[in-house]
Coordinates of C-alpha atoms and ligand atoms in Angstrom, one line a residue:
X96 CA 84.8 83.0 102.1
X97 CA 88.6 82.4 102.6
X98 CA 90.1 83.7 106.1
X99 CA 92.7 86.0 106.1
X100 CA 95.4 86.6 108.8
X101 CA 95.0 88.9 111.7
X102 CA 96.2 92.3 110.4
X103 CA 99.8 93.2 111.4
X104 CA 100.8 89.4 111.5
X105 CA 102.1 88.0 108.6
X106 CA 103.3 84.8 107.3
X107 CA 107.0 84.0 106.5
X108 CA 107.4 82.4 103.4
X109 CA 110.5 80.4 101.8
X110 CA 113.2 82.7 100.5
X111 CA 112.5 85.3 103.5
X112 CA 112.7 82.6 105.9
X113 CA 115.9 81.4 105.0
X114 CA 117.2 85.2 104.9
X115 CA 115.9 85.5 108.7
X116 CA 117.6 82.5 109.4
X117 CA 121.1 84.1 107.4
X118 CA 120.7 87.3 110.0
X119 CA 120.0 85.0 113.1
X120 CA 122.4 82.8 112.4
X121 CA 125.2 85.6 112.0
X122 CA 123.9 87.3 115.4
X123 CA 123.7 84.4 117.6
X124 CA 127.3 83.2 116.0
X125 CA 128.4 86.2 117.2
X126 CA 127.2 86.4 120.6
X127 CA 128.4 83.2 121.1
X128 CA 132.0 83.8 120.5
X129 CA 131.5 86.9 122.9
X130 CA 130.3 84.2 125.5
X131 CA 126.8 84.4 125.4
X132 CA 124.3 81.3 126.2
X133 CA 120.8 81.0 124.9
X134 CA 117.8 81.7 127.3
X135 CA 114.5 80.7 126.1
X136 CA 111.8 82.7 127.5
X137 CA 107.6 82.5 127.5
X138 CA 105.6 84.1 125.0
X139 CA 102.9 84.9 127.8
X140 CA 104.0 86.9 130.9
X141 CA 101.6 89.0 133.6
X142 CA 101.3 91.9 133.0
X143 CA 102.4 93.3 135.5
X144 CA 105.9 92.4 134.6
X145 CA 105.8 95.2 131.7
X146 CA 103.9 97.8 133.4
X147 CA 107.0 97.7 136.3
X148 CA 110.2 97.6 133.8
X149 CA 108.9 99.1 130.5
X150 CA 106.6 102.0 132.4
X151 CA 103.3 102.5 132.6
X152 CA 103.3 105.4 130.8
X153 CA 105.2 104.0 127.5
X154 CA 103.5 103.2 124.8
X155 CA 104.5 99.9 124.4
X156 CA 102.1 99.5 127.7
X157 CA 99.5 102.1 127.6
X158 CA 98.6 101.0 123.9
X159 CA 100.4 98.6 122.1
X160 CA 100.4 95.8 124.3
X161 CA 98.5 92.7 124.0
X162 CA 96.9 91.9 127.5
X163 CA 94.2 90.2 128.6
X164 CA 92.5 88.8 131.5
X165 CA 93.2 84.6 131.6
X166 CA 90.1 82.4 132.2
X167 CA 91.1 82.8 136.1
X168 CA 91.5 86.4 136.2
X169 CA 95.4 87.0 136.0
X170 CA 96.2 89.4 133.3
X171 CA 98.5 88.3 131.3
X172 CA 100.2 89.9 127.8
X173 CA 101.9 88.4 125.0
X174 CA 105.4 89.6 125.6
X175 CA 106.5 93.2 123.7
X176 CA 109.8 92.7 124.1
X177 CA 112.8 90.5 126.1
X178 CA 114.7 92.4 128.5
X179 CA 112.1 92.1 131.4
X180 CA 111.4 88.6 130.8
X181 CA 115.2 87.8 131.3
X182 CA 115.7 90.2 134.1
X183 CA 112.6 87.9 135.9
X184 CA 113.5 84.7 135.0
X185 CA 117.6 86.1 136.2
X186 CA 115.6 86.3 139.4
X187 CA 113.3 83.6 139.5
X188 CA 115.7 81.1 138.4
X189 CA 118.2 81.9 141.2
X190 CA 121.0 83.0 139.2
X191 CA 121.2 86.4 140.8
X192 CA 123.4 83.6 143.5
X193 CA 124.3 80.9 141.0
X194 CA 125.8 83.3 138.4
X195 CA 125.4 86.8 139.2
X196 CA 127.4 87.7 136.0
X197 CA 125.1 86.2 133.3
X198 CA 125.4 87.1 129.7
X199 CA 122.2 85.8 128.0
X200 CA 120.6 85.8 124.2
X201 CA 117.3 85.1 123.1
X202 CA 115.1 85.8 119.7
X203 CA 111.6 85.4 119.0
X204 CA 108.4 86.8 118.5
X205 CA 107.4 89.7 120.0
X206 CA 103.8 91.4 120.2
X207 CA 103.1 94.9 119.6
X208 CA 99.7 96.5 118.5
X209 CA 101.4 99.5 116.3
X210 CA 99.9 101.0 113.3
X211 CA 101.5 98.2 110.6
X212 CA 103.6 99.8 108.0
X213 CA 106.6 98.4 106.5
X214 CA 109.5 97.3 108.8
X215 CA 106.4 97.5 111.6
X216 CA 104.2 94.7 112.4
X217 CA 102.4 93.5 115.4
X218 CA 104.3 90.2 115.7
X219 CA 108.2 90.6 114.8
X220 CA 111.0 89.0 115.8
X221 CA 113.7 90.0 117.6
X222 CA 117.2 89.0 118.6
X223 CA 118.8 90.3 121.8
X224 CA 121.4 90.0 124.5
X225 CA 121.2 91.1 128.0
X226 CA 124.4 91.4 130.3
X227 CA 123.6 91.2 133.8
X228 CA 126.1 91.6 137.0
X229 CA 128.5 94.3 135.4
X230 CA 128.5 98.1 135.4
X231 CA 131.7 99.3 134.4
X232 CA 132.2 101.4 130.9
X233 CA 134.0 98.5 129.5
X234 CA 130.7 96.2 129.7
X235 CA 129.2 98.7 127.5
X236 CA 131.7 99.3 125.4
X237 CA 132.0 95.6 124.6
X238 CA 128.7 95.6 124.2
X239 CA 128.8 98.2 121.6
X240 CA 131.9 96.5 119.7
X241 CA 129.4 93.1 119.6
X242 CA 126.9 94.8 117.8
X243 CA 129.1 96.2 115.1
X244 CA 130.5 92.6 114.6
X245 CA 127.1 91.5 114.4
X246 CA 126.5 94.0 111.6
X247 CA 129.9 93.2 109.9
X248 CA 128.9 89.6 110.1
X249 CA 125.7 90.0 108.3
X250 CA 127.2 92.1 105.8
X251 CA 124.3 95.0 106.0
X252 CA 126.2 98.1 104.9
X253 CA 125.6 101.7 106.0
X254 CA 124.7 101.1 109.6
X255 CA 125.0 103.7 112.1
X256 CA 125.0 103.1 115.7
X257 CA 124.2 106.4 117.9
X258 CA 125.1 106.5 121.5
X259 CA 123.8 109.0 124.4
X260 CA 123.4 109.0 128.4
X261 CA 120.6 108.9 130.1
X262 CA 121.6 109.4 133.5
X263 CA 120.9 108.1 136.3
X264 CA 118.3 108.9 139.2
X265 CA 120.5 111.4 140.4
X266 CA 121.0 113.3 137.5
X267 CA 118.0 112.7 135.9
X268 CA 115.2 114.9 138.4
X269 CA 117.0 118.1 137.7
X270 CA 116.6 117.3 133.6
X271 CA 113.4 116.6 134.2
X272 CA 112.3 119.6 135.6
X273 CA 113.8 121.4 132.8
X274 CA 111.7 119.1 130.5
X275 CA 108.6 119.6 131.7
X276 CA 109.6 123.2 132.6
X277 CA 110.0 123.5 128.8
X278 CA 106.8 121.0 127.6
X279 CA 104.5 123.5 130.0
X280 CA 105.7 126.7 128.0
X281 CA 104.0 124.6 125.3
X282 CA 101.5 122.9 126.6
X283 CA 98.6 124.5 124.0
X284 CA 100.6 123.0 121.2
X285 CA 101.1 119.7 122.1
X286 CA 99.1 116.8 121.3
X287 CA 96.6 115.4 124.3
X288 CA 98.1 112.6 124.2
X289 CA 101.5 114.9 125.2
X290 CA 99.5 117.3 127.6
X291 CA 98.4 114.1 129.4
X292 CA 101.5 112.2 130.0
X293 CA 104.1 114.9 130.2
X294 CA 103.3 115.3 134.2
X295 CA 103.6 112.2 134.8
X296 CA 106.4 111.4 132.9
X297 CA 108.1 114.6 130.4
X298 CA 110.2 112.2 128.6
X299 CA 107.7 110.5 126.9
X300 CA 107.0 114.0 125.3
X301 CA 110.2 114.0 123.4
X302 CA 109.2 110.4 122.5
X303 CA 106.1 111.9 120.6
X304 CA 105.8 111.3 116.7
X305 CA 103.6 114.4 116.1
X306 CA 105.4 116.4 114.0
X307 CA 104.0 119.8 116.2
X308 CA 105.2 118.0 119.4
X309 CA 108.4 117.0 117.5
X310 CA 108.8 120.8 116.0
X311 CA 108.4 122.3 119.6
X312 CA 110.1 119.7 121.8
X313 CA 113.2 120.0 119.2
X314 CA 115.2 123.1 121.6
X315 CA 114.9 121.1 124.7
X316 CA 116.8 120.4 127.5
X317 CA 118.8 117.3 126.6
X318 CA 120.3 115.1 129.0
X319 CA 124.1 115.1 128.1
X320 CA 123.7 118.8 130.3
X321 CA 122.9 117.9 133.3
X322 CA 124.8 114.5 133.7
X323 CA 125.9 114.0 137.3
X324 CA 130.1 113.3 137.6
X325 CA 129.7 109.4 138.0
X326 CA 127.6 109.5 135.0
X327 CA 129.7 111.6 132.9
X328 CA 132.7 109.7 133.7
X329 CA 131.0 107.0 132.8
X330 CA 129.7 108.1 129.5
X331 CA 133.3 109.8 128.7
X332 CA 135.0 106.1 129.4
X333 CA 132.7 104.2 127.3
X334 CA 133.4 106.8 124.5
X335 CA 137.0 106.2 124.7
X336 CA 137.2 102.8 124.7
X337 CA 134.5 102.3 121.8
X338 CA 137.1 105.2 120.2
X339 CA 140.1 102.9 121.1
X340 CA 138.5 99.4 119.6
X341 CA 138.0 101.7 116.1
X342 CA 134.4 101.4 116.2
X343 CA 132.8 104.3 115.4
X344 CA 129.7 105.1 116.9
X345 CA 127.6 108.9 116.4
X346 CA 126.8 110.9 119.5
X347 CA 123.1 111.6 119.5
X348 CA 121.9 113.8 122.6
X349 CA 118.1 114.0 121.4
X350 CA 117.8 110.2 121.8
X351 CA 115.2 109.1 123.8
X352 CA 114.2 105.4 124.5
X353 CA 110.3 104.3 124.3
X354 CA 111.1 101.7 127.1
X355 CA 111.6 103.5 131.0
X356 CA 113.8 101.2 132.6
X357 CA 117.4 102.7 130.7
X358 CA 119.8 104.3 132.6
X359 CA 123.2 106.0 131.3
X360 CA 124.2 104.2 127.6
X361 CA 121.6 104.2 125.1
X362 CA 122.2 103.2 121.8
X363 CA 120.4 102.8 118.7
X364 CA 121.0 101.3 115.4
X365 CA 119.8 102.7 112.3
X366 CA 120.2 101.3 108.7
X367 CA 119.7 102.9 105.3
X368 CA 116.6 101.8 103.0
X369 CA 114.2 101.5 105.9
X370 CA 112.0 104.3 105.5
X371 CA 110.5 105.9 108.7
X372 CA 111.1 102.8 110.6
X373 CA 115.0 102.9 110.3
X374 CA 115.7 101.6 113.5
X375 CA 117.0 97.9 113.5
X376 CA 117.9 97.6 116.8
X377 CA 118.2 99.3 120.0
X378 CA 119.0 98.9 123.7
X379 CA 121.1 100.5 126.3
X380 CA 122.1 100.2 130.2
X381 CA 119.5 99.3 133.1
X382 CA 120.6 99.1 136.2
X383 CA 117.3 99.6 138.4
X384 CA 115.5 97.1 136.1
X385 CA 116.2 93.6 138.1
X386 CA 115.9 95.4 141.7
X387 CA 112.2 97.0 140.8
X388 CA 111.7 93.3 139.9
X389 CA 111.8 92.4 143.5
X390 CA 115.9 91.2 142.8
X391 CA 118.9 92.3 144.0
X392 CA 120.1 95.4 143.1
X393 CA 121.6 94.0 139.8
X394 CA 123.1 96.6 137.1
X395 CA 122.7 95.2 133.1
X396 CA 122.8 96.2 129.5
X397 CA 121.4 94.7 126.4
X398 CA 119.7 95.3 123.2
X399 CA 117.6 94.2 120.4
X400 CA 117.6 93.8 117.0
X401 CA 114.9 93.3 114.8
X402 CA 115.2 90.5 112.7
X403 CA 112.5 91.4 110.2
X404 CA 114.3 95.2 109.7
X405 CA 117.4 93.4 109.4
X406 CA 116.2 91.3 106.3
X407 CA 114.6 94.6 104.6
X408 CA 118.2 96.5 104.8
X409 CA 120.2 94.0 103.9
X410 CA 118.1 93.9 100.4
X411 CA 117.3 91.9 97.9
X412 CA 118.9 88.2 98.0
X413 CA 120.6 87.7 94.9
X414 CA 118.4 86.6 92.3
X415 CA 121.1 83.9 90.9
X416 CA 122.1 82.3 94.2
X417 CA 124.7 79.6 93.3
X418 CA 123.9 76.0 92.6
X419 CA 123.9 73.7 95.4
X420 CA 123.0 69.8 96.6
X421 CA 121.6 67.3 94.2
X422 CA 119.3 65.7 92.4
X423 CA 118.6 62.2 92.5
X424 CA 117.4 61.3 89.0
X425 CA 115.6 57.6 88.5
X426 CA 114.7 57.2 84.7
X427 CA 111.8 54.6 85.4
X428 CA 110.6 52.5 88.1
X429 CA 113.0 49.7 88.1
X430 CA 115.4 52.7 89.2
X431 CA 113.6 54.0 92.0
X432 CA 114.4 52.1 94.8
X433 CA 118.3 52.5 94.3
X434 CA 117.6 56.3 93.9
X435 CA 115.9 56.3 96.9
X436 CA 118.9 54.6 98.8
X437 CA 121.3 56.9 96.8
X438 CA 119.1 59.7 97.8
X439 CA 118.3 58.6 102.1
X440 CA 122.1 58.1 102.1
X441 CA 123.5 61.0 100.5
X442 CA 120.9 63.0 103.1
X443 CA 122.6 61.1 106.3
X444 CA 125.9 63.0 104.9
X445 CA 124.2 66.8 105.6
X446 CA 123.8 67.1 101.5
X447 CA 120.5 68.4 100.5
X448 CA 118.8 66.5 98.4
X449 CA 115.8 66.5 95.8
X450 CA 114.3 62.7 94.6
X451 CA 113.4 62.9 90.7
X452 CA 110.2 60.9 89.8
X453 CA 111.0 58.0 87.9
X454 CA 108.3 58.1 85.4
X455 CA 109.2 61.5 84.2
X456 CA 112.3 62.1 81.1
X457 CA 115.6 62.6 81.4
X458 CA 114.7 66.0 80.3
X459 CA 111.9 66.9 82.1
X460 CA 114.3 66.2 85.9
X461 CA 117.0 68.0 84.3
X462 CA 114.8 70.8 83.8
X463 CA 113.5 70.7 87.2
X464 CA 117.3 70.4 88.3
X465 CA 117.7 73.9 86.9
X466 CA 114.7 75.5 88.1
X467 CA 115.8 74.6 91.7
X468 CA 119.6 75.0 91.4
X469 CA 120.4 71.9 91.9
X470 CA 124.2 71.6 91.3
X471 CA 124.6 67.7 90.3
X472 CA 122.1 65.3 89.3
X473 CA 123.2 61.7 90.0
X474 CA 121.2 59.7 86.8
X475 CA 120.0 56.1 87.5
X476 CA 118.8 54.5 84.5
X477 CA 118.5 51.3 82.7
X478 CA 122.2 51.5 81.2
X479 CA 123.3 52.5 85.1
X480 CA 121.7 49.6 86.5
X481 CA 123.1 47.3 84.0
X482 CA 126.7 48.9 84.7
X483 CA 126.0 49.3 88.2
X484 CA 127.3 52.8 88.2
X485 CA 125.9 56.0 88.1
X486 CA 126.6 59.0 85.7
X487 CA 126.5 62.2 87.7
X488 CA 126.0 65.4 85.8
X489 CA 127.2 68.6 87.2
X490 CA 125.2 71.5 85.6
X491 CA 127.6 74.2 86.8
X492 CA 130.1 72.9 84.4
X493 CA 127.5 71.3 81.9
X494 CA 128.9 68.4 81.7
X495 CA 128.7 64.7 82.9
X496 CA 131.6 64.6 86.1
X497 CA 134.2 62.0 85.0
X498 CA 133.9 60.2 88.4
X499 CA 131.5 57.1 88.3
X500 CA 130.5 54.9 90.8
X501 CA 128.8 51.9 91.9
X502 CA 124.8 52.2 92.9
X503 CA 124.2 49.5 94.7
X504 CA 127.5 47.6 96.1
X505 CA 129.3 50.1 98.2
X506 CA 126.5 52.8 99.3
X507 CA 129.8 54.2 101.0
X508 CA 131.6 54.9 98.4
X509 CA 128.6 56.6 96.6
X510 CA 128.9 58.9 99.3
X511 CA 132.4 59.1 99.7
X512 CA 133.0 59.8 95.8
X513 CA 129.5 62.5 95.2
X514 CA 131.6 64.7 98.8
X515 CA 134.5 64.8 97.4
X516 CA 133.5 66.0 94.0
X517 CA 131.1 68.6 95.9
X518 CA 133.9 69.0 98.1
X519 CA 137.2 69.5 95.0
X520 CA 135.0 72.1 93.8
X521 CA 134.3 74.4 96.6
X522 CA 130.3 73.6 96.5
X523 CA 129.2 71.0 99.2
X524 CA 126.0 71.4 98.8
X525 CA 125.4 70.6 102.6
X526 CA 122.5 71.7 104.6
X527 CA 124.1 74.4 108.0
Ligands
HAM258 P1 113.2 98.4 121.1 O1 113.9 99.6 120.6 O2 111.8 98.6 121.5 O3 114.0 97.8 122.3 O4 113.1 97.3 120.0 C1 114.3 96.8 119.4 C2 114.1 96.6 117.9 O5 113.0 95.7 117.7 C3 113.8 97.9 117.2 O6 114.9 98.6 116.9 C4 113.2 97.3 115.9 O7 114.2 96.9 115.0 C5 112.5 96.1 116.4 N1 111.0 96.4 116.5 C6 110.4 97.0 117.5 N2 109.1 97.1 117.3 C7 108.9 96.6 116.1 C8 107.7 96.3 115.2 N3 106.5 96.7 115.6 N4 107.9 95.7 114.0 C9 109.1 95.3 113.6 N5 110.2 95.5 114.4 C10 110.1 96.1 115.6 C11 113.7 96.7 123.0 O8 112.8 96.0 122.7 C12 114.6 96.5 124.2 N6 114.1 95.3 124.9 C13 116.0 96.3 123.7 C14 116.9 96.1 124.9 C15 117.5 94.9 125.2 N7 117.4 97.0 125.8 C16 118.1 96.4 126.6 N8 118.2 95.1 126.4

């Protein structure tokens, strides 16, 4: 009997992988232009670490998470998400003294044990950034701005990013009261899972994806009512200035996060074509999150975006993609060895490039030249060797390229001549 991955993980295969590494590759060049540095953080945390920043009463803890006791007792999970491993290892590390302003990215896998569907698996990956040391409106409204370059940058269309407050712990008592005021009333119609946790923590109720808890939660109290002054201020600056860098954004006050640790600016970013998991990223301000860590009271903002919705929205890659790199094409053994040299050294330039067998026709590598979209095949045969140049045929234009060189006396200029050809015509062919 074969064996099958573990349901919910999933391999990657050529073709998605390089579109992953299109959307990562547009995040992280983006975050780095905003001044971002790459953290990389430990698959396995304790436990405890997520029970303290995400809540206890989440899901992503109570259910989805993937923890176990190690062989000497600790209890440890595979990470379900970033921001509390940065806000520890912001501690831990001794930046909360050696750079108290820290603006850090990461991506990854993360581990969640959700009910797979599509756009949901139980290992994903996600890319993030976490600002820690600021917490003026401007932070987040940078923030904000970052994503939508992101976005622009990948070229997803149709992505909305919707904003709310969550208060603060001044602010937020009084709406909870109202909350749970409002989930009591409807206590019989609420799921157990609802009548369990709203006590301890109302929110979560809103957070619900019954459609009867949905239906009756749906005329509650929201949030944006009973915002304190500091955090409506707050809120009403970040607005503004989002306003003012022509970014538009969509004001959502039933928005609820599934992670505890937000305060004031949540966001979330939802793209068309995703079905009922439309959200590709999320993330928002937490300014409790590295002081319940045992750190200095340190305010932050951040989000995530999830690499594998990403791919899904931004559809189909297209099924022509444009010729690139080379072909190395030896028609019979004596030709091998310079093809192989031709080949190794036209690889030490960045170019990408396939060897043909030598025993195989003319035909048969051309053919396999097309299949892989190869854009030039550089032929090495007998009349080649005798000549001592090459022919190079470029299979955008059909044709053989007028430029010949030698094979075997000046590797160099093998080099030089197939980059500037690859070059003249807009189509390197180099490897990122
Ligand atoms: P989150 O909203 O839980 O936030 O996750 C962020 C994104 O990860 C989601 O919007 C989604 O695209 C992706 N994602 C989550 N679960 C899955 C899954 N099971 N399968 C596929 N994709 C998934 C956070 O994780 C916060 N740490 C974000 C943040 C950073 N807040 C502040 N800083």
């Amino acid at each position: 009997m074969t064996i099958k991955s573990v349901k919910g993980f999933r391999d990657v295969l050529p073709g998605e992988s390089e579109r992953r590494k299109q959307m990562l590759d547009a995040a992280i060049g983006v975050m780095r232009t905003y001044g971002y540095s790459e953290i990389e953080l430990p698959l396995l945390e304790r436990g405890e670490l997520f029970s303290r920043s995400v809540g206890a009463t989440s899901d992503i803890v109570e259910k989805e998470m993937y923890a176990f006791e190690d062989r000497d007792g600790t209890v440890v999970a595979l990470r379900p998400e970033g921001t509390a491993s940065v806000a520890r290892a912001y501690i831990e590390s001794g930046m909360t003294r050696s750079s108290p302003v820290a603006q850090l990215y990461y991506h990854g896998s993360m581990f969640r044990r959700e009910r797979p569907q599509k756009g949901r698996y139980r290992q994903f990956t996600q890319v993030g950034a976490e600002w820690l040391g600021r917490d003026d409106p401007e932070s987040d409204a940078e923030m904000v701005c970052m994503i939508a370059d992101i976005f622009n940058a990948t070229g997803i269309e149709g992505v909305q990013i919707q904003i709310n407050s969550l208060g603060d712990s001044e602010c937020r008592p009084a709406h909870r009261e109202a909350l749970l005021a409002h989930a009591r009333e409807r206590a019989d119609g609420l799921c157990d899972n609802c009548r369990s946790r709203m006590e301890r923590n109302p929110l979560r109720v809103l957070d619900c994806k019954q459609r009867e808890c949905q239906a009756l939660m749906s005329g509650a109290p929201v949030m944006l009512d009973f915002l304190c002054g500091p955090c409506k201020s707050h809120h009403d600056r970040v607005l503004e200035l989002i306003d003012a860098a022509g970014v538009s954004v969509e004001a959502n006050p039933r928005m609820v996060r599934g992670l505890d640790y937000y305060c004031r600016t949540a966001f979330e970013i939802l793209a068309p074509g995703l079905g009922a998991q439309n959200a590709v990223g999320g993330g928002g301000r937490y300014d409790g999150l590295v002081s319940e860590l045992g750190g200095p009271q340190t305010p932050g903002i951040g989000f995530a975006l999830g690499i594998e919705r990403m791919v899904l929205a931004a559809g189909e890659a297209p099924s022509d993609p444009a010729l690139s790199g080379f072909l190395v094409a030896p028609l019979g053994e004596d030709a091998a060895a310079s093809a192989l040299g031709v080949a190794r050294r036209l690889r030490a330039n960045g170019h990408r490039v396939a060897l043909g067998v030598s025993d195989r026709k003319l035909k048969a590598q051309l053919k396999r030249a097309d299949k892989e979209r190869v854009r030039y095949v550089v032929i090495i045969g007998e009349d080649e060797l005798a000549s001592g140049k090459a022919t190079v045929r470029d299979l955008a234009e059909r044709r053989d390229h007028p430029a010949c060189f030698a094979i075997v006396d000046s590797a160099d200029a093998i080099v030089t001549a197939l980059a500037a050809i690859a070059s003249a015509e807009g189509e390197s062919g180099r490897e990122a």
